mmCIF file with all atom_site columns, C-alpha atoms in Angstrom:
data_model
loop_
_atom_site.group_PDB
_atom_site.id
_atom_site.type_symbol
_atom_site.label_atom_id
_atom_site.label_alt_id
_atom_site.label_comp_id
_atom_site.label_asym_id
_atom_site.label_entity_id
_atom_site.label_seq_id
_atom_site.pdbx_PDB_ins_code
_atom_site.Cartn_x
_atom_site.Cartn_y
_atom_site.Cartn_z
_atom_site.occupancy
_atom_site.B_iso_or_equiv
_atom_site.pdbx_formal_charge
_atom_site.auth_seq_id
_atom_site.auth_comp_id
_atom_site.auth_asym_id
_atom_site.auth_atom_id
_atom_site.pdbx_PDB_model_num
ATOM 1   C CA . UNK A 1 1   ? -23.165 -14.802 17.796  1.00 45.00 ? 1319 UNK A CA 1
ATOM 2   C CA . UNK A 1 2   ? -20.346 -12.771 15.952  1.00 47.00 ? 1320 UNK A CA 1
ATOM 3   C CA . UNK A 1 3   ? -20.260 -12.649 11.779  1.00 42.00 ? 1321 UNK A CA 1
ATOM 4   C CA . UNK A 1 4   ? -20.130 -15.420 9.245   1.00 44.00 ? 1322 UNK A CA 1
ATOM 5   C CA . UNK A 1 5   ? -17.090 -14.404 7.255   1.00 42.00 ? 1323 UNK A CA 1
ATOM 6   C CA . UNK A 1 6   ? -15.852 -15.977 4.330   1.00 42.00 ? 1324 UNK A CA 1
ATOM 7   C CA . UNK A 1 7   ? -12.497 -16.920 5.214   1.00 42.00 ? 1325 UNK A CA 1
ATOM 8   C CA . UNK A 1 8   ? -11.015 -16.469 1.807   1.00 44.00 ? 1326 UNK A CA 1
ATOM 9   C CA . UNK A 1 9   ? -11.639 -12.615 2.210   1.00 46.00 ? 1327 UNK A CA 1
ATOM 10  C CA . UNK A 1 10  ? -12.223 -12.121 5.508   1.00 50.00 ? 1328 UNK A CA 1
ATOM 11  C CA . UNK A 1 11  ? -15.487 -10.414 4.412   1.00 51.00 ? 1329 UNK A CA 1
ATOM 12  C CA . UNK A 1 12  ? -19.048 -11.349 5.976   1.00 56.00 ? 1330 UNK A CA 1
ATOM 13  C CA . UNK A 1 13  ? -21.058 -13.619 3.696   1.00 66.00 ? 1331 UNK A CA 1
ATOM 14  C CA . UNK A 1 14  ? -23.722 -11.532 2.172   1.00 65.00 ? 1332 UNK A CA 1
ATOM 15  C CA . UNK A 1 15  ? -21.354 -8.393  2.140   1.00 69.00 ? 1333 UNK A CA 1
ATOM 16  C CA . UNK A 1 16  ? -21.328 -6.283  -0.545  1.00 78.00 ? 1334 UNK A CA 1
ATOM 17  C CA . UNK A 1 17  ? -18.151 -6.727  -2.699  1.00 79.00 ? 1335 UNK A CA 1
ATOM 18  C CA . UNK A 1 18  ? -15.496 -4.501  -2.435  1.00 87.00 ? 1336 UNK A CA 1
ATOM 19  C CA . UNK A 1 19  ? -15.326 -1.321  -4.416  1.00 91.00 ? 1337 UNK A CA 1
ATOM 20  C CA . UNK A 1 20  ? -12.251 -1.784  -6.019  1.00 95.00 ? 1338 UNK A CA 1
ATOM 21  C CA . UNK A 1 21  ? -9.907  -4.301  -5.987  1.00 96.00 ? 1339 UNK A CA 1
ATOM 22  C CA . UNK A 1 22  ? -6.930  -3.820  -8.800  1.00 97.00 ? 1340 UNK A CA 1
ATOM 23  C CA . UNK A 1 23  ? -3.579  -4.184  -9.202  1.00 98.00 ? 1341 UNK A CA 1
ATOM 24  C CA . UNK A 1 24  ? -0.694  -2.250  -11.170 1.00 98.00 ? 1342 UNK A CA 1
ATOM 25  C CA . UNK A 1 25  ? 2.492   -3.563  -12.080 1.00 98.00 ? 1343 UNK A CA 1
ATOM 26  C CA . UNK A 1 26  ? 5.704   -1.480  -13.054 1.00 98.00 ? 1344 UNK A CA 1
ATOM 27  C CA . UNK A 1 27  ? 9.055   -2.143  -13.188 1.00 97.00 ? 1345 UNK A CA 1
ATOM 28  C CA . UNK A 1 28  ? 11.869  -1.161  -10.357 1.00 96.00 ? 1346 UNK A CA 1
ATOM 29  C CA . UNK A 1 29  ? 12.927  2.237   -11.827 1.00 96.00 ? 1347 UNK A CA 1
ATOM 30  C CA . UNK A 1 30  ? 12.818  5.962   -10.739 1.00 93.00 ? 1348 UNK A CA 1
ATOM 31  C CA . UNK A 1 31  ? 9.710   6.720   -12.800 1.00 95.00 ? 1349 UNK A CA 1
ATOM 32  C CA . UNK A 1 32  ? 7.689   3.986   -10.768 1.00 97.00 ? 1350 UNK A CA 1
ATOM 33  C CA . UNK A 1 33  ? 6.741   5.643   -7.506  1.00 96.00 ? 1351 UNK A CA 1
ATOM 34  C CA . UNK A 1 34  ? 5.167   8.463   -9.747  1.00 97.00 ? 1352 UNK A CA 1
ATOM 35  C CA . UNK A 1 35  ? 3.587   6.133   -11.999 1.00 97.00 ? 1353 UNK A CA 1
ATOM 36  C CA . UNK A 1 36  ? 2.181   4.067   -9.321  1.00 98.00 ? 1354 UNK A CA 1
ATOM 37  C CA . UNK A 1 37  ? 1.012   7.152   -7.037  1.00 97.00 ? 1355 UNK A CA 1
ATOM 38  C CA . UNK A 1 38  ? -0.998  9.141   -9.638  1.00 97.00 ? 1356 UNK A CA 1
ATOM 39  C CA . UNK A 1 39  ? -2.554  5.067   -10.591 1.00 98.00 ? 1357 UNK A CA 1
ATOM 40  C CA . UNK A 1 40  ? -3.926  4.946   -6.623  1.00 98.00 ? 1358 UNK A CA 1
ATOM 41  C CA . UNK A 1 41  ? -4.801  8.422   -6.216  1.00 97.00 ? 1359 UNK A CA 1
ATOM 42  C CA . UNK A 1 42  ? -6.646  7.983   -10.094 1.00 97.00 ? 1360 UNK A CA 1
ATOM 43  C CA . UNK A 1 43  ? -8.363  4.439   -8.708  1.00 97.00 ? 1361 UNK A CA 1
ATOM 44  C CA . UNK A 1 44  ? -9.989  5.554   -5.530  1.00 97.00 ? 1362 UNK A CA 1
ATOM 45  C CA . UNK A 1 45  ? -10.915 8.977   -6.629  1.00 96.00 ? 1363 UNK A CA 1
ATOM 46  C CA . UNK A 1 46  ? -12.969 6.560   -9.048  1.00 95.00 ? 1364 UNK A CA 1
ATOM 47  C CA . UNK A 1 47  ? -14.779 5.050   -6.267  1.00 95.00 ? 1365 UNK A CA 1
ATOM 48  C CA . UNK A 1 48  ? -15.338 8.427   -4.547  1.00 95.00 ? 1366 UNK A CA 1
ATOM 49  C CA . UNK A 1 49  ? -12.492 8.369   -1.720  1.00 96.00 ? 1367 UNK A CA 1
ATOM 50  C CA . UNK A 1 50  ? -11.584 12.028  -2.137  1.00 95.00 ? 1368 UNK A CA 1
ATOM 51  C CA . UNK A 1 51  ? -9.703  15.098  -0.283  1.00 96.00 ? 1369 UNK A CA 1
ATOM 52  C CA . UNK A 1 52  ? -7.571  14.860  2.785   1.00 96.00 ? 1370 UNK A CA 1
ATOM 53  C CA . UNK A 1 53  ? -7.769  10.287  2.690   1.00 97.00 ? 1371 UNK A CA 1
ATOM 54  C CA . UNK A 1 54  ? -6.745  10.519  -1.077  1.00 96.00 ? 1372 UNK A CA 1
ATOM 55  C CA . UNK A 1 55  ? -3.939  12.943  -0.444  1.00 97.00 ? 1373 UNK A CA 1
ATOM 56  C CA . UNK A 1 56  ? -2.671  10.443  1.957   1.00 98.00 ? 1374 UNK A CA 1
ATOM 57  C CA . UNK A 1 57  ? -3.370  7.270   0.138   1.00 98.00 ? 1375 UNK A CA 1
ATOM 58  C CA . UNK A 1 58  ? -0.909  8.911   -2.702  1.00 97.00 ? 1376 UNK A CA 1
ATOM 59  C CA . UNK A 1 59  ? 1.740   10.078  -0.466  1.00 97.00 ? 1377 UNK A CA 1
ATOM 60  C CA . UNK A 1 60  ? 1.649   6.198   1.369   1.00 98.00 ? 1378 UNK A CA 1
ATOM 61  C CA . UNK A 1 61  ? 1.207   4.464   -1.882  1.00 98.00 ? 1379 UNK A CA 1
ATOM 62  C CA . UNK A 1 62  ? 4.417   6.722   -3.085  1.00 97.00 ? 1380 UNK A CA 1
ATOM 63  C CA . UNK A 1 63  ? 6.719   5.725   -0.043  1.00 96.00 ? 1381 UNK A CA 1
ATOM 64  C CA . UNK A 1 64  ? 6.141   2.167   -0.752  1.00 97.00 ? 1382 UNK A CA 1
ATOM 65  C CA . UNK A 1 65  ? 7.101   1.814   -4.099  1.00 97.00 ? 1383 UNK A CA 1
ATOM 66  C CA . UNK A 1 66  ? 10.070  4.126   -3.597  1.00 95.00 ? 1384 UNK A CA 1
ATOM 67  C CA . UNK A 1 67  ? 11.505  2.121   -0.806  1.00 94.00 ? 1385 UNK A CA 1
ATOM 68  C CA . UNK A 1 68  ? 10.475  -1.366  -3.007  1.00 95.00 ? 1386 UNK A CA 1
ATOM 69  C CA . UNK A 1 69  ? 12.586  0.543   -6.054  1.00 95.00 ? 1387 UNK A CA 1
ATOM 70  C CA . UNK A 1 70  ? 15.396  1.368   -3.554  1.00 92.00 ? 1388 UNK A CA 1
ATOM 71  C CA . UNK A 1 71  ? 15.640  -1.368  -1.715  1.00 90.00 ? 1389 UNK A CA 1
ATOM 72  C CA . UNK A 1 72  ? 14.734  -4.055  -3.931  1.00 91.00 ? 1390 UNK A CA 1
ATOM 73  C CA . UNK A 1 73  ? 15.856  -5.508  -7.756  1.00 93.00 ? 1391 UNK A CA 1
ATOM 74  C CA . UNK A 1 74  ? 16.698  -2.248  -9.924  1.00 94.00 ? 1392 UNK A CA 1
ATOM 75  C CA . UNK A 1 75  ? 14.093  -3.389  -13.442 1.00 95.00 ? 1393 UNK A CA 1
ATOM 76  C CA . UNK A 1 76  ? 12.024  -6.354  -11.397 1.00 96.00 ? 1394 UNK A CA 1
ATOM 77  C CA . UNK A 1 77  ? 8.617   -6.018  -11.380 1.00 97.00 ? 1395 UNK A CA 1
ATOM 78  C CA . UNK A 1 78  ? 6.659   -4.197  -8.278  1.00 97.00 ? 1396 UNK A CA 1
ATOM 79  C CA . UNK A 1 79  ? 3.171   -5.191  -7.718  1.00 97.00 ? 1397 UNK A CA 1
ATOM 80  C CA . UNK A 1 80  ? 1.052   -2.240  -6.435  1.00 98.00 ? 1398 UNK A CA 1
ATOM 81  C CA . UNK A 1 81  ? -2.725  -3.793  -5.202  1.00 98.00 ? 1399 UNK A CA 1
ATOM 82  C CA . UNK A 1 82  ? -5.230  -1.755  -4.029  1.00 98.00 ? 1400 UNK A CA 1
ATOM 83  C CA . UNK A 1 83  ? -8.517  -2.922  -2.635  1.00 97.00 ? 1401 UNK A CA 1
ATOM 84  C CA . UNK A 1 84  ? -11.557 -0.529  -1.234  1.00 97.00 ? 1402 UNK A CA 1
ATOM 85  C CA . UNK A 1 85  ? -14.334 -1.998  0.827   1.00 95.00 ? 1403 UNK A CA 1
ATOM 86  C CA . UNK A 1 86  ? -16.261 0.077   2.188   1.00 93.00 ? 1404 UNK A CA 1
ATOM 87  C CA . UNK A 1 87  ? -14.655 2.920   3.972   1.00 95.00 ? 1405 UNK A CA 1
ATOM 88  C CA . UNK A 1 88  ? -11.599 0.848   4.204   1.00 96.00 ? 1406 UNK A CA 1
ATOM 89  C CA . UNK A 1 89  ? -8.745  1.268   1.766   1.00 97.00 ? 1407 UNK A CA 1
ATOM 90  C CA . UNK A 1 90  ? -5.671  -0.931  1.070   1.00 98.00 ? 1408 UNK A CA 1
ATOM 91  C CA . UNK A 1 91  ? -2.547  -0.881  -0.589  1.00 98.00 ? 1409 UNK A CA 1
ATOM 92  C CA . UNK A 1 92  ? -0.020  -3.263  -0.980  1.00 98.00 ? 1410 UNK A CA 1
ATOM 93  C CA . UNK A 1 93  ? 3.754   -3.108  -2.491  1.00 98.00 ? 1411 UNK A CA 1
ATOM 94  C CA . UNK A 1 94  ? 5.208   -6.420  -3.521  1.00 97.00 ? 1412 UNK A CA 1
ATOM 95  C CA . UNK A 1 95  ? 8.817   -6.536  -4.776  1.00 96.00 ? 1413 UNK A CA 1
ATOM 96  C CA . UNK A 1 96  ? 11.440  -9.340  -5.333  1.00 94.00 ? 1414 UNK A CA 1
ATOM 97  C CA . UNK A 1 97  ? 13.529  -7.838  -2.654  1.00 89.00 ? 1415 UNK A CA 1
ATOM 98  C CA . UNK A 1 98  ? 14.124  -9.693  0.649   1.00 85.00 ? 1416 UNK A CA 1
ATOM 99  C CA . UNK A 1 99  ? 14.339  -6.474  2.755   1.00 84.00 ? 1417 UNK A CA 1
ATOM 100 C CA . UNK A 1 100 ? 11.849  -5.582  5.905   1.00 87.00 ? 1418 UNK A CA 1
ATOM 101 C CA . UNK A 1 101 ? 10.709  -2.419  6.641   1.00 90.00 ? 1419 UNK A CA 1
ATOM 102 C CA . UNK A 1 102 ? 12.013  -0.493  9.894   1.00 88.00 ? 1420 UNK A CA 1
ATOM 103 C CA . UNK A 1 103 ? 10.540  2.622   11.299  1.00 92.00 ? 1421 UNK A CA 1
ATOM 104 C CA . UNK A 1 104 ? 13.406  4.690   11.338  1.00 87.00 ? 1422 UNK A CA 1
ATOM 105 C CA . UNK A 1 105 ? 13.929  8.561   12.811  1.00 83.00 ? 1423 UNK A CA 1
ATOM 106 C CA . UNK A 1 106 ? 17.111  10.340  11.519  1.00 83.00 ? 1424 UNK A CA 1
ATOM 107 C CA . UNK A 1 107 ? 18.115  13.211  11.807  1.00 84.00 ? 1425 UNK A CA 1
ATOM 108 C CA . UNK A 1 108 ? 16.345  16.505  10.906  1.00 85.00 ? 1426 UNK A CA 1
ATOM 109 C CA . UNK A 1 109 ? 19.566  17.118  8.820   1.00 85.00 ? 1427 UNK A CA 1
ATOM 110 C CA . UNK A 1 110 ? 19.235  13.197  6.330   1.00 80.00 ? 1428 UNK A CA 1
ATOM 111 C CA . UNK A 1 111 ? 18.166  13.391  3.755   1.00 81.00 ? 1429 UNK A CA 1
ATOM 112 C CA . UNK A 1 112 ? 15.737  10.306  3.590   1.00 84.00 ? 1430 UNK A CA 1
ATOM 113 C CA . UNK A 1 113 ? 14.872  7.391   5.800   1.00 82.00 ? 1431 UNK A CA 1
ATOM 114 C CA . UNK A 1 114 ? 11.572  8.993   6.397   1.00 89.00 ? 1432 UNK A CA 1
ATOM 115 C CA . UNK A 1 115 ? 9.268   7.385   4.364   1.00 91.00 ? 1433 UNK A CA 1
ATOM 116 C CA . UNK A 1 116 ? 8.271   4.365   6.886   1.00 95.00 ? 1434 UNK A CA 1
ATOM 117 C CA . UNK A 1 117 ? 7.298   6.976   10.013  1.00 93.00 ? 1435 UNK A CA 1
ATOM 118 C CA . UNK A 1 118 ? 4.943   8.609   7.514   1.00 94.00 ? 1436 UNK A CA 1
ATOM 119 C CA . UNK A 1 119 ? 3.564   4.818   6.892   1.00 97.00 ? 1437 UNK A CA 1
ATOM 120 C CA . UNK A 1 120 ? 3.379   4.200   10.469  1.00 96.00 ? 1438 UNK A CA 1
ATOM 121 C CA . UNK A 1 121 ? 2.083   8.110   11.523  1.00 95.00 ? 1439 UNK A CA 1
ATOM 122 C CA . UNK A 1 122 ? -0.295  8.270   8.538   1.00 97.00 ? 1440 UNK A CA 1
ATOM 123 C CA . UNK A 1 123 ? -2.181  4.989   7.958   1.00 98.00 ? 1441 UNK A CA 1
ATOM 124 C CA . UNK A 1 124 ? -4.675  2.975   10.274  1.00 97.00 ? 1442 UNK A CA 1
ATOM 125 C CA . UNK A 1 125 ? -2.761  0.079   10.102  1.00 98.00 ? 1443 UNK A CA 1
ATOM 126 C CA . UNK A 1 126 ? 0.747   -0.911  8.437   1.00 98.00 ? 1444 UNK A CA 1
ATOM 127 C CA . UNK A 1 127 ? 2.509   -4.449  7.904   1.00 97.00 ? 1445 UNK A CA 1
ATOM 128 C CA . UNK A 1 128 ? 4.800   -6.714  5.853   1.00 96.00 ? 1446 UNK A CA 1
ATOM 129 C CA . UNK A 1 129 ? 4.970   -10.059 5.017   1.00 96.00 ? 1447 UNK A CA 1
ATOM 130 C CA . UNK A 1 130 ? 7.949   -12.269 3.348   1.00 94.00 ? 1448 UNK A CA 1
ATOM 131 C CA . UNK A 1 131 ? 6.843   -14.031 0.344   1.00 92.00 ? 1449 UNK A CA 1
ATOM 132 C CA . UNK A 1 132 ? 7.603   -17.590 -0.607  1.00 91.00 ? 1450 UNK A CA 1
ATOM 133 C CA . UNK A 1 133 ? 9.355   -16.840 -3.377  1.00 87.00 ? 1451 UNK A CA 1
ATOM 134 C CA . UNK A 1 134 ? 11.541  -14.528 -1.216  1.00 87.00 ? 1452 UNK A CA 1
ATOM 135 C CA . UNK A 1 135 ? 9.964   -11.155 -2.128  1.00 93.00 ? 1453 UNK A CA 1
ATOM 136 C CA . UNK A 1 136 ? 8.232   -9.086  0.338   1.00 96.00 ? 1454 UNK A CA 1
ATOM 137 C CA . UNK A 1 137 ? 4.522   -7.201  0.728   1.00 97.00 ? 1455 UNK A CA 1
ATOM 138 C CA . UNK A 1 138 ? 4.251   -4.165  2.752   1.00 97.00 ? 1456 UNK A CA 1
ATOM 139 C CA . UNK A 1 139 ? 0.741   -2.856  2.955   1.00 98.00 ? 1457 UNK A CA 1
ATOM 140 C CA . UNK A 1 140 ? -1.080  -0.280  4.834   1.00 98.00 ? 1458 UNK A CA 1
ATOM 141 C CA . UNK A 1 141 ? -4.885  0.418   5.688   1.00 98.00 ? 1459 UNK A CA 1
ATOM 142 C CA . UNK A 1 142 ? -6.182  4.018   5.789   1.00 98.00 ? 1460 UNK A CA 1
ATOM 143 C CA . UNK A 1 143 ? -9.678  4.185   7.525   1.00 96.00 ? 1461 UNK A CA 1
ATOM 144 C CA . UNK A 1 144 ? -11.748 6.797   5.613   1.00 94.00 ? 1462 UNK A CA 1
ATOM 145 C CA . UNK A 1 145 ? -14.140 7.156   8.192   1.00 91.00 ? 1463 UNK A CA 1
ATOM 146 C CA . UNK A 1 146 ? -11.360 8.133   10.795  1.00 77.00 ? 1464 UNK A CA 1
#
């Protein structure tokens, strides 16, 4: 017989609860990414996710604010969520925008578009989700035990 999960979290009943589970919000402006980055990196350091899966966690959490500033409402909010359980760790970007995400490759020569192939290369797991209120949620998952 598989798990008993609780299907609000997903999480088996009886599981310890998660780590962390927080949530930053800034506002849509160029200062944002390296607000929210140093925030993630500062929040699972705290919970002892460290070296080579922080690094990455930064860099990830970085590209998705960036693209929400970019490609969503310039001085909106941007909801930044992370969550560790166990050696799982997620982070997810909300903005107001209505834009999806695209893996893109350009060029060696352009100068951005970049940022999603890191996502995609980088993380366990990637997705996005529309919002009802029109906004959208990209999140990825970075396996620490990988």
């Amino acid at each position: 017989m598989g798990d008993v999960r609780d299907l609000r979290s997903g999480r088996r009943r009886g599981a310890p609860p998660p780590l962390l589970d927080d949530e930053l919000v800034v506002t849509a402006e160029r200062s944002a990414s390296r607000q929210a980055r140093h925030w993630v990196m500062r929040s699972v350091a705290a919970v002892g996710v460290g070296g080579a899966a922080n690094q990455v966690i930064e860099l990830l959490a970085g590209e998705l604010v960036s693209n929400a500033v970019v490609h969503g409402p310039a001085g909106e909010p941007v909801r930044v969520a992370v969550r560790v359980d166990g050696a799982l760790v997620r982070v997810a970007v909300t903005d107001r925008g209505g834009g999806t995400p695209r893996v893109r490759h350009p060029e060696p020569t352009a100068p951005n578009g970049r940022g999603m192939a890191l996502v995609e290369a980088l993380s366990t797991s990637w997705g996005s989700a529309r919002q009802p209120d029109g906004g959208t949620t990209v999140w990825f998952e970075v396996d620490t035990d990988l």
